[in-house]
């Protein structure tokens, strides 16, 4: 799928955003998503993939969005980047430093995307172009936003490959993607994402396709690249282990909605939504004695076409009561910077103790 | 095989069958010929030996390309062996013809990784689960539809849904159907090839519990092939760690997780992220440099030496053998020492 010509920002066709009246506001949050909603009309009905996601990202912070397949976490990231197809119906607001990105003209968006906002995709096999050398692909990202010579862009490419830990970058810029291993490809994708020193990196399952030892290397390169560019990051993943090691704040999604939001310690040690508790209890752990049984979350997530009127988790929830099926609970404050969407928040601490033991005393 | 000299594994005597084992694998070798005219040899599995006792679970872990799935497939004879022996209940399956293998297959079953690809989309679930019974000509003897309904109940599915097709089930339910099919003939051994890695965490726990309960109930042995070390710790009695076609460490679960002695096992365990922010902040990671070498051209001597923090000259010259460090905990390293990483 080649992008439409007018969406590619070439140095010749630079658009001056400021001249067109689009300028960043001082003091506005780095990334502010408010009530983001995405629907997909299908033959079977409207799929409500994302239903009211709101969050703020500040400089240098890592926000993890966790959830299982179909929870809407990837659609959220694509909507922020303006990468969803024409069939998607998007509403709400996505602001980068106060500038509204939803509904922005493609040629304006192309100035920001890849420059201030960049993205790391899950599958390094498909996110690199197999017929161009990796150096060319890095240089393309640089030359799309900066008026530099090809030679200077290539020199910068070598530097970027070195930063993400690829050995002999001088030779490796001339390799094709198929000559790289999976881990090296994903590091190249990360190098492309940080090529223009972005303010925000959105990483959608960046290590899911990788082996654990390679995952450790890639997470290290990503942290290094992020630290050097000082960017904020939205990390989308289903792996709670990766979240525990990298994130500052965590947003838990279920059936297209945020169900809990808090600091990483809040989520892991003081979860207040039964779904979060269920996820943590279902995970086999490397460190603890393996004698205890895992506690699965019974049932499966609801269809996003015909959602029940009440809490979407009630059919799988150990604390559900009839009132839960009447109305969907909103996120409510349960602690400093910690919000959860549950009618039975008072009963959750007991559930945490039963399922996870004395984690609350840890932190 | 004429162009694979390394295939000449040492000839082994019949394994000691007086001991209580279901499966004994001896010096298993599997090469694949690839490339133009098959001139490149991929050394997928090189001289792998292990035993599985009745009702026991052996976890086989390793990263992509370590040969763990190939080992599982070779035991099932889904691919022919290059060399080595697979002893099952006192007979060497390597000498069996395809026809003779059929009689053994009812005792060795398999559950595949992808529950979307391993069930025939055009067959109702009742037929999928009943198929092994029909093939083994036990359909009437075992009660036909009643047996299928019983199997569905065993794996936690409603027998009334047996007329549905696979697409009407979720991933976790499909994997349960795969398990029911594998158990239909009451096998002695089930090879589970990454049975839960395609499933979400909340669903995965249910399938893991089911496998454990069924083992307790039926006394079936499992070869549990997986890359997820946390799941393997949970389900296995013993664990074998593979790297580039070889077992580098094998022992009881506690040996491997509490007293890992091979540098690769240590690196592997230390790389697993844990869902515990405080531990993650304080934990020291052994981050390996580089990528695994190509199995088409494995390094001389110890195969792990190119990425090993402990590598010395001897490692490139002499291949370390699996040496028993007491009570069956075997490690293949010249400089093996216990380092606690979990």
PDB file of C-alpha atoms in Angstrom, chain B residues 3-255:
ATOM      1  CA  UNK B   3      26.310 -35.523   2.801  1.00  0.00           C
ATOM      2  CA  UNK B   4      25.835 -35.237   6.516  1.00  0.00           C
ATOM      3  CA  UNK B   5      28.849 -36.700   8.275  1.00  0.00           C
ATOM      4  CA  UNK B   6      27.860 -35.303  11.647  1.00  0.00           C
ATOM      5  CA  UNK B   7      24.804 -37.507  11.513  1.00  0.00           C
ATOM      6  CA  UNK B   8      26.804 -40.473  12.709  1.00  0.00           C
ATOM      7  CA  UNK B   9      25.781 -40.315  16.303  1.00  0.00           C
ATOM      8  CA  UNK B  10      27.411 -42.815  18.608  1.00  0.00           C
ATOM      9  CA  UNK B  11      25.576 -46.113  18.485  1.00  0.00           C
ATOM     10  CA  UNK B  12      23.714 -46.661  21.691  1.00  0.00           C
ATOM     11  CA  UNK B  13      22.664 -49.811  23.368  1.00  0.00           C
ATOM     12  CA  UNK B  14      18.983 -50.193  24.047  1.00  0.00           C
ATOM     13  CA  UNK B  15      18.135 -47.893  26.923  1.00  0.00           C
ATOM     14  CA  UNK B  16      17.635 -49.453  30.269  1.00  0.00           C
ATOM     15  CA  UNK B  17      14.015 -50.470  30.070  1.00  0.00           C
ATOM     16  CA  UNK B  18      13.949 -51.889  33.546  1.00  0.00           C
ATOM     17  CA  UNK B  19      13.494 -48.318  34.655  1.00  0.00           C
ATOM     18  CA  UNK B  20      10.063 -46.932  34.451  1.00  0.00           C
ATOM     19  CA  UNK B  21      10.071 -44.795  31.327  1.00  0.00           C
ATOM     20  CA  UNK B  22       7.423 -44.094  28.735  1.00  0.00           C
ATOM     21  CA  UNK B  23       9.732 -42.534  26.209  1.00  0.00           C
ATOM     22  CA  UNK B  24      13.484 -42.724  25.803  1.00  0.00           C
ATOM     23  CA  UNK B  25      15.130 -40.560  23.194  1.00  0.00           C
ATOM     24  CA  UNK B  26      18.717 -41.500  22.399  1.00  0.00           C
ATOM     25  CA  UNK B  27      21.136 -39.449  20.292  1.00  0.00           C
ATOM     26  CA  UNK B  28      18.379 -37.934  18.217  1.00  0.00           C
ATOM     27  CA  UNK B  29      19.686 -36.087  15.155  1.00  0.00           C
ATOM     28  CA  UNK B  30      17.608 -34.187  12.647  1.00  0.00           C
ATOM     29  CA  UNK B  31      19.077 -32.366   9.673  1.00  0.00           C
ATOM     30  CA  UNK B  32      17.215 -30.498   6.987  1.00  0.00           C
ATOM     31  CA  UNK B  33      18.657 -30.041   3.530  1.00  0.00           C
ATOM     32  CA  UNK B  34      17.812 -26.613   2.198  1.00  0.00           C
ATOM     33  CA  UNK B  35      18.993 -24.180  -0.451  1.00  0.00           C
ATOM     34  CA  UNK B  36      19.887 -24.917  -4.059  1.00  0.00           C
ATOM     35  CA  UNK B  37      19.895 -28.674  -4.514  1.00  0.00           C
ATOM     36  CA  UNK B  38      19.689 -29.114  -0.755  1.00  0.00           C
ATOM     37  CA  UNK B  39      23.368 -28.392  -0.360  1.00  0.00           C
ATOM     38  CA  UNK B  40      23.022 -26.456   2.864  1.00  0.00           C
ATOM     39  CA  UNK B  41      22.414 -28.608   5.901  1.00  0.00           C
ATOM     40  CA  UNK B  42      20.481 -27.137   8.810  1.00  0.00           C
ATOM     41  CA  UNK B  43      21.585 -28.921  11.962  1.00  0.00           C
ATOM     42  CA  UNK B  44      18.231 -28.575  13.693  1.00  0.00           C
ATOM     43  CA  UNK B  45      18.697 -31.214  16.404  1.00  0.00           C
ATOM     44  CA  UNK B  46      22.096 -32.691  17.270  1.00  0.00           C
ATOM     45  CA  UNK B  47      22.471 -35.674  19.545  1.00  0.00           C
ATOM     46  CA  UNK B  48      19.617 -35.122  21.968  1.00  0.00           C
ATOM     47  CA  UNK B  49      18.820 -37.743  24.623  1.00  0.00           C
ATOM     48  CA  UNK B  50      16.243 -37.741  27.405  1.00  0.00           C
ATOM     49  CA  UNK B  51      13.671 -39.916  29.173  1.00  0.00           C
ATOM     50  CA  UNK B  52      10.116 -39.266  30.219  1.00  0.00           C
ATOM     51  CA  UNK B  53       8.502 -41.329  32.957  1.00  0.00           C
ATOM     52  CA  UNK B  54       4.819 -42.246  33.183  1.00  0.00           C
ATOM     53  CA  UNK B  55       2.652 -39.332  34.266  1.00  0.00           C
ATOM     54  CA  UNK B  56       5.627 -37.001  34.143  1.00  0.00           C
ATOM     55  CA  UNK B  57       5.928 -33.643  32.399  1.00  0.00           C
ATOM     56  CA  UNK B  58       9.202 -32.779  30.727  1.00  0.00           C
ATOM     57  CA  UNK B  59       9.396 -29.126  29.734  1.00  0.00           C
ATOM     58  CA  UNK B  60      11.516 -28.493  26.656  1.00  0.00           C
ATOM     59  CA  UNK B  61      12.507 -24.832  26.475  1.00  0.00           C
ATOM     60  CA  UNK B  62      14.614 -22.786  24.128  1.00  0.00           C
ATOM     61  CA  UNK B  63      14.381 -19.873  21.758  1.00  0.00           C
ATOM     62  CA  UNK B  64      13.316 -19.912  18.113  1.00  0.00           C
ATOM     63  CA  UNK B  65      15.627 -22.130  16.134  1.00  0.00           C
ATOM     64  CA  UNK B  66      16.798 -24.139  19.142  1.00  0.00           C
ATOM     65  CA  UNK B  67      15.251 -27.316  17.730  1.00  0.00           C
ATOM     66  CA  UNK B  68      12.642 -27.841  20.435  1.00  0.00           C
ATOM     67  CA  UNK B  69       9.678 -28.182  18.083  1.00  0.00           C
ATOM     68  CA  UNK B  70      11.709 -30.313  15.671  1.00  0.00           C
ATOM     69  CA  UNK B  71      12.466 -32.685  18.560  1.00  0.00           C
ATOM     70  CA  UNK B  72       8.759 -32.987  19.297  1.00  0.00           C
ATOM     71  CA  UNK B  73       7.917 -33.599  15.662  1.00  0.00           C
ATOM     72  CA  UNK B  74      10.708 -36.152  15.283  1.00  0.00           C
ATOM     73  CA  UNK B  75       9.383 -38.152  18.245  1.00  0.00           C
ATOM     74  CA  UNK B  76       5.983 -38.245  16.571  1.00  0.00           C
ATOM     75  CA  UNK B  77       7.731 -39.203  13.334  1.00  0.00           C
ATOM     76  CA  UNK B  78       5.977 -36.340  11.604  1.00  0.00           C
ATOM     77  CA  UNK B  79       9.417 -35.862  10.069  1.00  0.00           C
ATOM     78  CA  UNK B  80      11.790 -38.792   9.497  1.00  0.00           C
ATOM     79  CA  UNK B  81      14.837 -38.945  11.788  1.00  0.00           C
ATOM     80  CA  UNK B  82      18.320 -38.388  10.419  1.00  0.00           C
ATOM     81  CA  UNK B  83      19.810 -40.586  13.119  1.00  0.00           C
ATOM     82  CA  UNK B  84      19.150 -41.738  16.647  1.00  0.00           C
ATOM     83  CA  UNK B  85      16.551 -43.783  18.396  1.00  0.00           C
ATOM     84  CA  UNK B  86      13.171 -43.116  19.904  1.00  0.00           C
ATOM     85  CA  UNK B  87      12.209 -45.895  22.294  1.00  0.00           C
ATOM     86  CA  UNK B  88       8.573 -46.097  23.277  1.00  0.00           C
ATOM     87  CA  UNK B  89       7.413 -48.867  25.614  1.00  0.00           C
ATOM     88  CA  UNK B  90      10.479 -50.977  24.854  1.00  0.00           C
ATOM     89  CA  UNK B  91      10.510 -50.724  21.057  1.00  0.00           C
ATOM     90  CA  UNK B  92      12.576 -48.497  18.806  1.00  0.00           C
ATOM     91  CA  UNK B  93      10.127 -46.497  16.712  1.00  0.00           C
ATOM     92  CA  UNK B  94      12.930 -45.688  14.282  1.00  0.00           C
ATOM     93  CA  UNK B  95      12.706 -49.201  12.874  1.00  0.00           C
ATOM     94  CA  UNK B  96       8.955 -49.035  12.367  1.00  0.00           C
ATOM     95  CA  UNK B  97       7.315 -48.739   8.988  1.00  0.00           C
ATOM     96  CA  UNK B  98       4.580 -46.170   8.400  1.00  0.00           C
ATOM     97  CA  UNK B  99       2.004 -48.895   8.898  1.00  0.00           C
ATOM     98  CA  UNK B 100       3.509 -50.036  12.173  1.00  0.00           C
ATOM     99  CA  UNK B 101       3.662 -46.419  13.333  1.00  0.00           C
ATOM    100  CA  UNK B 102      -0.135 -46.224  13.005  1.00  0.00           C
ATOM    101  CA  UNK B 103      -0.543 -48.724  15.804  1.00  0.00           C
ATOM    102  CA  UNK B 104       1.727 -46.662  18.050  1.00  0.00           C
ATOM    103  CA  UNK B 105       0.163 -43.309  17.244  1.00  0.00           C
ATOM    104  CA  UNK B 106      -2.856 -43.981  19.411  1.00  0.00           C
ATOM    105  CA  UNK B 107      -0.487 -43.953  22.356  1.00  0.00           C
ATOM    106  CA  UNK B 108       1.409 -40.820  21.329  1.00  0.00           C
ATOM    107  CA  UNK B 109      -0.748 -37.820  20.538  1.00  0.00           C
ATOM    108  CA  UNK B 110      -0.053 -34.176  19.835  1.00  0.00           C
ATOM    109  CA  UNK B 111      -1.534 -30.742  20.499  1.00  0.00           C
ATOM    110  CA  UNK B 112      -0.323 -28.032  18.159  1.00  0.00           C
ATOM    111  CA  UNK B 113       0.363 -24.385  18.841  1.00  0.00           C
ATOM    112  CA  UNK B 114      -2.138 -22.629  16.645  1.00  0.00           C
ATOM    113  CA  UNK B 115      -5.727 -23.529  17.540  1.00  0.00           C
ATOM    114  CA  UNK B 116      -6.871 -21.711  14.406  1.00  0.00           C
ATOM    115  CA  UNK B 117      -4.840 -23.856  12.009  1.00  0.00           C
ATOM    116  CA  UNK B 118      -4.955 -27.238  13.708  1.00  0.00           C
ATOM    117  CA  UNK B 119      -8.720 -27.839  13.516  1.00  0.00           C
ATOM    118  CA  UNK B 120     -10.405 -28.557  10.183  1.00  0.00           C
ATOM    119  CA  UNK B 121     -12.762 -25.595   9.648  1.00  0.00           C
ATOM    120  CA  UNK B 122     -15.198 -27.746   7.662  1.00  0.00           C
ATOM    121  CA  UNK B 123     -15.722 -30.389  10.319  1.00  0.00           C
ATOM    122  CA  UNK B 124     -18.098 -30.039  13.266  1.00  0.00           C
ATOM    123  CA  UNK B 125     -16.390 -30.435  16.613  1.00  0.00           C
ATOM    124  CA  UNK B 126     -18.013 -33.815  17.290  1.00  0.00           C
ATOM    125  CA  UNK B 127     -16.390 -35.204  14.138  1.00  0.00           C
ATOM    126  CA  UNK B 128     -13.025 -33.635  14.935  1.00  0.00           C
ATOM    127  CA  UNK B 129     -12.913 -35.310  18.329  1.00  0.00           C
ATOM    128  CA  UNK B 130     -14.413 -38.558  17.026  1.00  0.00           C
ATOM    129  CA  UNK B 131     -11.963 -38.861  14.144  1.00  0.00           C
ATOM    130  CA  UNK B 132      -9.148 -40.513  16.133  1.00  0.00           C
ATOM    131  CA  UNK B 133     -11.659 -43.049  17.495  1.00  0.00           C
ATOM    132  CA  UNK B 134     -12.822 -43.875  13.971  1.00  0.00           C
ATOM    133  CA  UNK B 135      -9.287 -44.154  12.623  1.00  0.00           C
ATOM    134  CA  UNK B 136      -8.285 -46.479  15.455  1.00  0.00           C
ATOM    135  CA  UNK B 137     -11.523 -48.471  14.848  1.00  0.00           C
ATOM    136  CA  UNK B 138     -12.669 -47.912  18.404  1.00  0.00           C
ATOM    137  CA  UNK B 139     -15.713 -45.815  17.611  1.00  0.00           C
ATOM    138  CA  UNK B 140     -18.360 -48.378  18.563  1.00  0.00           C
ATOM    139  CA  UNK B 141     -16.276 -50.056  21.222  1.00  0.00           C
ATOM    140  CA  UNK B 142     -15.810 -46.830  23.144  1.00  0.00           C
ATOM    141  CA  UNK B 143     -19.394 -45.714  22.844  1.00  0.00           C
ATOM    142  CA  UNK B 144     -19.197 -43.326  19.877  1.00  0.00           C
ATOM    143  CA  UNK B 145     -21.185 -40.143  20.519  1.00  0.00           C
ATOM    144  CA  UNK B 146     -21.269 -40.759  24.264  1.00  0.00           C
ATOM    145  CA  UNK B 147     -17.484 -40.892  24.407  1.00  0.00           C
ATOM    146  CA  UNK B 148     -17.258 -37.638  22.409  1.00  0.00           C
ATOM    147  CA  UNK B 149     -19.702 -35.948  24.776  1.00  0.00           C
ATOM    148  CA  UNK B 150     -17.689 -37.215  27.739  1.00  0.00           C
ATOM    149  CA  UNK B 151     -14.462 -35.836  26.234  1.00  0.00           C
ATOM    150  CA  UNK B 152     -16.079 -32.460  25.665  1.00  0.00           C
ATOM    151  CA  UNK B 153     -17.185 -32.381  29.287  1.00  0.00           C
ATOM    152  CA  UNK B 154     -13.698 -33.424  30.427  1.00  0.00           C
ATOM    153  CA  UNK B 155     -12.131 -30.385  28.769  1.00  0.00           C
ATOM    154  CA  UNK B 156     -14.792 -28.069  30.129  1.00  0.00           C
ATOM    155  CA  UNK B 157     -16.956 -27.592  27.041  1.00  0.00           C
ATOM    156  CA  UNK B 158     -20.687 -28.082  26.724  1.00  0.00           C
ATOM    157  CA  UNK B 159     -21.446 -31.318  24.772  1.00  0.00           C
ATOM    158  CA  UNK B 160     -24.484 -29.562  23.277  1.00  0.00           C
ATOM    159  CA  UNK B 161     -22.076 -27.404  21.309  1.00  0.00           C
ATOM    160  CA  UNK B 162     -20.568 -30.433  19.573  1.00  0.00           C
ATOM    161  CA  UNK B 163     -22.430 -29.743  16.349  1.00  0.00           C
ATOM    162  CA  UNK B 164     -20.809 -26.353  15.991  1.00  0.00           C
ATOM    163  CA  UNK B 165     -17.854 -25.626  13.750  1.00  0.00           C
ATOM    164  CA  UNK B 166     -14.431 -24.457  15.008  1.00  0.00           C
ATOM    165  CA  UNK B 167     -14.989 -20.831  13.948  1.00  0.00           C
ATOM    166  CA  UNK B 168     -17.815 -20.572  16.468  1.00  0.00           C
ATOM    167  CA  UNK B 169     -15.360 -21.065  19.334  1.00  0.00           C
ATOM    168  CA  UNK B 170     -12.822 -18.716  20.901  1.00  0.00           C
ATOM    169  CA  UNK B 171      -9.083 -19.424  20.883  1.00  0.00           C
ATOM    170  CA  UNK B 172      -9.059 -20.955  24.353  1.00  0.00           C
ATOM    171  CA  UNK B 173     -12.063 -23.144  23.562  1.00  0.00           C
ATOM    172  CA  UNK B 174     -10.433 -24.313  20.337  1.00  0.00           C
ATOM    173  CA  UNK B 175      -7.310 -25.295  22.197  1.00  0.00           C
ATOM    174  CA  UNK B 176      -9.535 -27.303  24.558  1.00  0.00           C
ATOM    175  CA  UNK B 177     -10.993 -29.071  21.512  1.00  0.00           C
ATOM    176  CA  UNK B 178      -7.420 -29.876  20.413  1.00  0.00           C
ATOM    177  CA  UNK B 179      -6.732 -31.335  23.851  1.00  0.00           C
ATOM    178  CA  UNK B 180      -9.938 -33.405  23.754  1.00  0.00           C
ATOM    179  CA  UNK B 181      -8.938 -34.802  20.362  1.00  0.00           C
ATOM    180  CA  UNK B 182      -5.483 -35.704  21.666  1.00  0.00           C
ATOM    181  CA  UNK B 183      -6.960 -37.489  24.680  1.00  0.00           C
ATOM    182  CA  UNK B 184      -9.657 -39.401  22.772  1.00  0.00           C
ATOM    183  CA  UNK B 185      -7.562 -42.572  22.520  1.00  0.00           C
ATOM    184  CA  UNK B 186      -6.215 -42.393  26.070  1.00  0.00           C
ATOM    185  CA  UNK B 187      -2.600 -41.944  25.015  1.00  0.00           C
ATOM    186  CA  UNK B 188       0.397 -42.602  27.246  1.00  0.00           C
ATOM    187  CA  UNK B 189       2.227 -39.538  25.997  1.00  0.00           C
ATOM    188  CA  UNK B 190       1.079 -36.218  24.566  1.00  0.00           C
ATOM    189  CA  UNK B 191       3.494 -33.901  22.804  1.00  0.00           C
ATOM    190  CA  UNK B 192       2.302 -30.363  23.511  1.00  0.00           C
ATOM    191  CA  UNK B 193       3.930 -28.004  21.034  1.00  0.00           C
ATOM    192  CA  UNK B 194       3.534 -24.455  22.448  1.00  0.00           C
ATOM    193  CA  UNK B 195      -0.062 -25.240  23.465  1.00  0.00           C
ATOM    194  CA  UNK B 196      -0.778 -21.944  25.212  1.00  0.00           C
ATOM    195  CA  UNK B 197       1.480 -19.404  23.526  1.00  0.00           C
ATOM    196  CA  UNK B 198      -1.247 -18.208  21.140  1.00  0.00           C
ATOM    197  CA  UNK B 199      -3.654 -17.523  24.018  1.00  0.00           C
ATOM    198  CA  UNK B 200      -4.242 -14.438  26.161  1.00  0.00           C
ATOM    199  CA  UNK B 201      -3.042 -14.645  29.766  1.00  0.00           C
ATOM    200  CA  UNK B 202      -6.515 -14.849  31.286  1.00  0.00           C
ATOM    201  CA  UNK B 203      -7.414 -17.763  28.979  1.00  0.00           C
ATOM    202  CA  UNK B 204      -4.011 -19.437  29.107  1.00  0.00           C
ATOM    203  CA  UNK B 205      -4.305 -20.114  32.841  1.00  0.00           C
ATOM    204  CA  UNK B 206      -7.475 -22.140  32.240  1.00  0.00           C
ATOM    205  CA  UNK B 207      -5.819 -24.377  29.656  1.00  0.00           C
ATOM    206  CA  UNK B 208      -2.731 -24.876  31.851  1.00  0.00           C
ATOM    207  CA  UNK B 209      -4.961 -25.906  34.770  1.00  0.00           C
ATOM    208  CA  UNK B 210      -6.891 -28.259  32.495  1.00  0.00           C
ATOM    209  CA  UNK B 211      -3.681 -29.962  31.344  1.00  0.00           C
ATOM    210  CA  UNK B 212      -2.569 -30.396  34.950  1.00  0.00           C
ATOM    211  CA  UNK B 213      -5.925 -31.803  36.068  1.00  0.00           C
ATOM    212  CA  UNK B 214      -6.068 -34.239  33.160  1.00  0.00           C
ATOM    213  CA  UNK B 215      -2.594 -35.502  33.903  1.00  0.00           C
ATOM    214  CA  UNK B 216      -3.542 -36.175  37.487  1.00  0.00           C
ATOM    215  CA  UNK B 217      -6.691 -37.957  36.380  1.00  0.00           C
ATOM    216  CA  UNK B 218      -5.372 -40.005  33.465  1.00  0.00           C
ATOM    217  CA  UNK B 219      -1.699 -40.424  34.312  1.00  0.00           C
ATOM    218  CA  UNK B 220      -0.629 -39.290  30.872  1.00  0.00           C
ATOM    219  CA  UNK B 221       2.939 -38.063  30.340  1.00  0.00           C
ATOM    220  CA  UNK B 222       3.609 -34.728  28.623  1.00  0.00           C
ATOM    221  CA  UNK B 223       6.442 -33.406  26.542  1.00  0.00           C
ATOM    222  CA  UNK B 224       5.731 -29.707  26.967  1.00  0.00           C
ATOM    223  CA  UNK B 225       7.526 -27.694  24.295  1.00  0.00           C
ATOM    224  CA  UNK B 226       7.449 -23.958  25.026  1.00  0.00           C
ATOM    225  CA  UNK B 227       9.436 -20.770  25.049  1.00  0.00           C
ATOM    226  CA  UNK B 228       7.633 -19.239  28.027  1.00  0.00           C
ATOM    227  CA  UNK B 229       9.786 -20.086  31.027  1.00  0.00           C
ATOM    228  CA  UNK B 230       7.165 -19.051  33.572  1.00  0.00           C
ATOM    229  CA  UNK B 231       4.562 -21.457  32.165  1.00  0.00           C
ATOM    230  CA  UNK B 232       7.160 -24.229  31.970  1.00  0.00           C
ATOM    231  CA  UNK B 233       8.101 -23.720  35.605  1.00  0.00           C
ATOM    232  CA  UNK B 234       4.484 -23.981  36.526  1.00  0.00           C
ATOM    233  CA  UNK B 235       3.662 -27.196  34.690  1.00  0.00           C
ATOM    234  CA  UNK B 236       6.875 -29.256  34.475  1.00  0.00           C
ATOM    235  CA  UNK B 237       8.398 -31.898  36.724  1.00  0.00           C
ATOM    236  CA  UNK B 238      11.686 -31.806  34.849  1.00  0.00           C
ATOM    237  CA  UNK B 239      13.030 -29.275  32.364  1.00  0.00           C
ATOM    238  CA  UNK B 240      15.478 -29.506  29.451  1.00  0.00           C
ATOM    239  CA  UNK B 241      17.003 -26.321  28.029  1.00  0.00           C
ATOM    240  CA  UNK B 242      17.979 -26.402  24.352  1.00  0.00           C
ATOM    241  CA  UNK B 243      20.339 -24.122  22.481  1.00  0.00           C
ATOM    242  CA  UNK B 244      21.057 -24.493  18.779  1.00  0.00           C
ATOM    243  CA  UNK B 245      19.983 -28.120  18.552  1.00  0.00           C
ATOM    244  CA  UNK B 246      21.538 -29.378  21.765  1.00  0.00           C
ATOM    245  CA  UNK B 247      20.405 -29.860  25.329  1.00  0.00           C
ATOM    246  CA  UNK B 248      22.680 -27.648  27.424  1.00  0.00           C
ATOM    247  CA  UNK B 249      21.078 -28.352  30.781  1.00  0.00           C
ATOM    248  CA  UNK B 250      18.507 -30.833  32.038  1.00  0.00           C
ATOM    249  CA  UNK B 251      17.243 -31.482  35.534  1.00  0.00           C
ATOM    250  CA  UNK B 252      14.318 -31.257  37.868  1.00  0.00           C
ATOM    251  CA  UNK B 253      12.316 -28.054  37.827  1.00  0.00           C
ATOM    252  CA  UNK B 254      13.967 -26.853  41.013  1.00  0.00           C
ATOM    253  CA  UNK B 255      17.447 -27.679  39.668  1.00  0.00           C
TER     254      UNK B 255
END
